[in-house]
JSON list of C-alpha atoms in Angstrom, two decimals:
[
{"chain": "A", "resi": 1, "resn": "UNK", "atom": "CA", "xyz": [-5.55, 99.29, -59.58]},
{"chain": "A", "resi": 2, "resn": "UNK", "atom": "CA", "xyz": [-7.05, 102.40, -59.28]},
{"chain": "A", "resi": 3, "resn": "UNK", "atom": "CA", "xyz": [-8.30, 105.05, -62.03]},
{"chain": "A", "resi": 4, "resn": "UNK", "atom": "CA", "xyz": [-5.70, 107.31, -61.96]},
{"chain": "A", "resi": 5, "resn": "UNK", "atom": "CA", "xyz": [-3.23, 104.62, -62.20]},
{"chain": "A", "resi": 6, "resn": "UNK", "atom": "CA", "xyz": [-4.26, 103.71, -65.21]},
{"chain": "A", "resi": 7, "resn": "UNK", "atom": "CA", "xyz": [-5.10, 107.10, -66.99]},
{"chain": "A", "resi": 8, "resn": "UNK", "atom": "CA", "xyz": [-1.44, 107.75, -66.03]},
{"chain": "A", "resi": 9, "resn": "UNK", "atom": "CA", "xyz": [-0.02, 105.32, -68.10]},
{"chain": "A", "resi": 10, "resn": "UNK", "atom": "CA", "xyz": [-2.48, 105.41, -71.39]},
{"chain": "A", "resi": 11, "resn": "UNK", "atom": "CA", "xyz": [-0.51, 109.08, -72.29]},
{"chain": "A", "resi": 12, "resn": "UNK", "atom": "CA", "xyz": [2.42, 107.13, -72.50]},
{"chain": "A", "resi": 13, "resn": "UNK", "atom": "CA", "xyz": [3.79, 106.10, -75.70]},
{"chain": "A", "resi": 14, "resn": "UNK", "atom": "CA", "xyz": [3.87, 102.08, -76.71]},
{"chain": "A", "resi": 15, "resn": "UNK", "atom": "CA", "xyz": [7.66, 101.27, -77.54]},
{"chain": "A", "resi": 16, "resn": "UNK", "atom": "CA", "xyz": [8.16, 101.94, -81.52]},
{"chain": "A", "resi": 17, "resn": "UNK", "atom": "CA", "xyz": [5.24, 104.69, -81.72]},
{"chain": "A", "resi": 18, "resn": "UNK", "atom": "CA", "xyz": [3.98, 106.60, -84.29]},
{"chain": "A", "resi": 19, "resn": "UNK", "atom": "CA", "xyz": [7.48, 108.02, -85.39]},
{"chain": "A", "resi": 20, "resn": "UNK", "atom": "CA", "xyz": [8.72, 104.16, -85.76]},
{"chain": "A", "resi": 21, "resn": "UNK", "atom": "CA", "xyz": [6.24, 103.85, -88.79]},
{"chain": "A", "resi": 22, "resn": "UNK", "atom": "CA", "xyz": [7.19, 106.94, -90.29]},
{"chain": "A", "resi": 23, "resn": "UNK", "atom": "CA", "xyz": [10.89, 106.24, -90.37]},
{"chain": "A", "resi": 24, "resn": "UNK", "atom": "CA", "xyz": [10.48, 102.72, -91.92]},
{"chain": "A", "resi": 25, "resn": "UNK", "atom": "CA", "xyz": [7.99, 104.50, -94.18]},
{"chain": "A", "resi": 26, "resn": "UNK", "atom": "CA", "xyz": [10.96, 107.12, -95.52]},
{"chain": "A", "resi": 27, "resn": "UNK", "atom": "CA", "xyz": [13.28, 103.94, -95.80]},
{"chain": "A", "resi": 28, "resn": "UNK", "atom": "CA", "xyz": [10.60, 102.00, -97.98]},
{"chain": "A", "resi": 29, "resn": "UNK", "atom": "CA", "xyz": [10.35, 105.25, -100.16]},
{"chain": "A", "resi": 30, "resn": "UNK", "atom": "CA", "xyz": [14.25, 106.12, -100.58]},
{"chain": "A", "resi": 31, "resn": "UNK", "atom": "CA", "xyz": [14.36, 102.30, -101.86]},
{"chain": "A", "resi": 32, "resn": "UNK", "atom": "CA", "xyz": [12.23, 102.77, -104.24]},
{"chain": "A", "resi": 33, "resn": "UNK", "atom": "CA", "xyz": [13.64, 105.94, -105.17]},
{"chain": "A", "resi": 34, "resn": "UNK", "atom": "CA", "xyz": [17.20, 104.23, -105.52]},
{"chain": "A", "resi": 35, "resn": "UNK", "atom": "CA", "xyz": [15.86, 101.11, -107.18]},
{"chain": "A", "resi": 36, "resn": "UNK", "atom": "CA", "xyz": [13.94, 103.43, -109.68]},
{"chain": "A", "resi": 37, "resn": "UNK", "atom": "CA", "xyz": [17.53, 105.32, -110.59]},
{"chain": "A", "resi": 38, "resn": "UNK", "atom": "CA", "xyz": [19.61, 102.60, -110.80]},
{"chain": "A", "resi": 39, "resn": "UNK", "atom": "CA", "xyz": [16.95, 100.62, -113.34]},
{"chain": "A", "resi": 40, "resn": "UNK", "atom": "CA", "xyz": [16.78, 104.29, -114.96]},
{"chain": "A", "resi": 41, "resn": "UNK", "atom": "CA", "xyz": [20.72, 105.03, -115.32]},
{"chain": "A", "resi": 42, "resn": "UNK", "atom": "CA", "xyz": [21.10, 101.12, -116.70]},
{"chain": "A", "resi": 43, "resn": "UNK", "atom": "CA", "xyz": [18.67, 100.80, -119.06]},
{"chain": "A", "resi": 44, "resn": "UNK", "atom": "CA", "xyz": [20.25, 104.47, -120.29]},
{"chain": "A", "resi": 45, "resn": "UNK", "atom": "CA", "xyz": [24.06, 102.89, -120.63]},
{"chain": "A", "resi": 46, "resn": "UNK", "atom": "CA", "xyz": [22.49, 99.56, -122.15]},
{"chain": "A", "resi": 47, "resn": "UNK", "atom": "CA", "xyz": [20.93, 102.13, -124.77]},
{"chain": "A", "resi": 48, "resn": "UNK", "atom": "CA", "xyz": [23.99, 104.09, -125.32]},
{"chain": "A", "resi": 49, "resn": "UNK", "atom": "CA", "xyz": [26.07, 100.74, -125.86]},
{"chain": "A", "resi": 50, "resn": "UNK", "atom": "CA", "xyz": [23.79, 99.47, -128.25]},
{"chain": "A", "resi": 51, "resn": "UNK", "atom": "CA", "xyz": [23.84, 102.23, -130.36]},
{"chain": "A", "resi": 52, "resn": "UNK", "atom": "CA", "xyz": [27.69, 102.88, -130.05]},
{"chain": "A", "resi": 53, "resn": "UNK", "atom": "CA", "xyz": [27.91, 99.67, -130.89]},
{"chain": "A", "resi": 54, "resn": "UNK", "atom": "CA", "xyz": [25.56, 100.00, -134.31]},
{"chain": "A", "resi": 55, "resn": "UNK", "atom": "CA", "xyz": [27.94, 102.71, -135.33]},
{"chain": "A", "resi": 56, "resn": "UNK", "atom": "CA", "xyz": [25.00, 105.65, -134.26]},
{"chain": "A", "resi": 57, "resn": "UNK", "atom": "CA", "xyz": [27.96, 107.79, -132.93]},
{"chain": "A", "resi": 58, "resn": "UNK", "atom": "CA", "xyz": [30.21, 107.93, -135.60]},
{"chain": "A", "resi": 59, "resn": "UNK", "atom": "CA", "xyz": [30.48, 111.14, -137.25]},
{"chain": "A", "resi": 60, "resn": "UNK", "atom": "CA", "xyz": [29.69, 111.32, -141.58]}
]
């Protein structure tokens, strides 16, 4: 193999690439993003019920 045989193919990305990484990345961070709401909006209607329940809505 000569020099310029391989020097051609070093310019070449591998299969996956940078751009692979970054896309899992983004999919790693919306999770967490999505896992962070739905414990968020829960925890909120568990709170609401509670107090509903305790009577903390009803009007005096």
């Amino acid at each position: 193999m000569s020099d310029e045989e391989t020097t051609a193919g070093a310019d070449v990305p591998a299969e996956g690439g940078p751009g692979a990484a970054r896309r899992g990345t983004a999919w790693v961070i919306l999770g967490v993003v999505a896992a962070a709401l739905l414990i968020c909006c829960c925890s909120a209607a568990v709170g609401v019920a509670v107090s509903w329940s305790a009577g903390l809505f009803d009007a005096r």
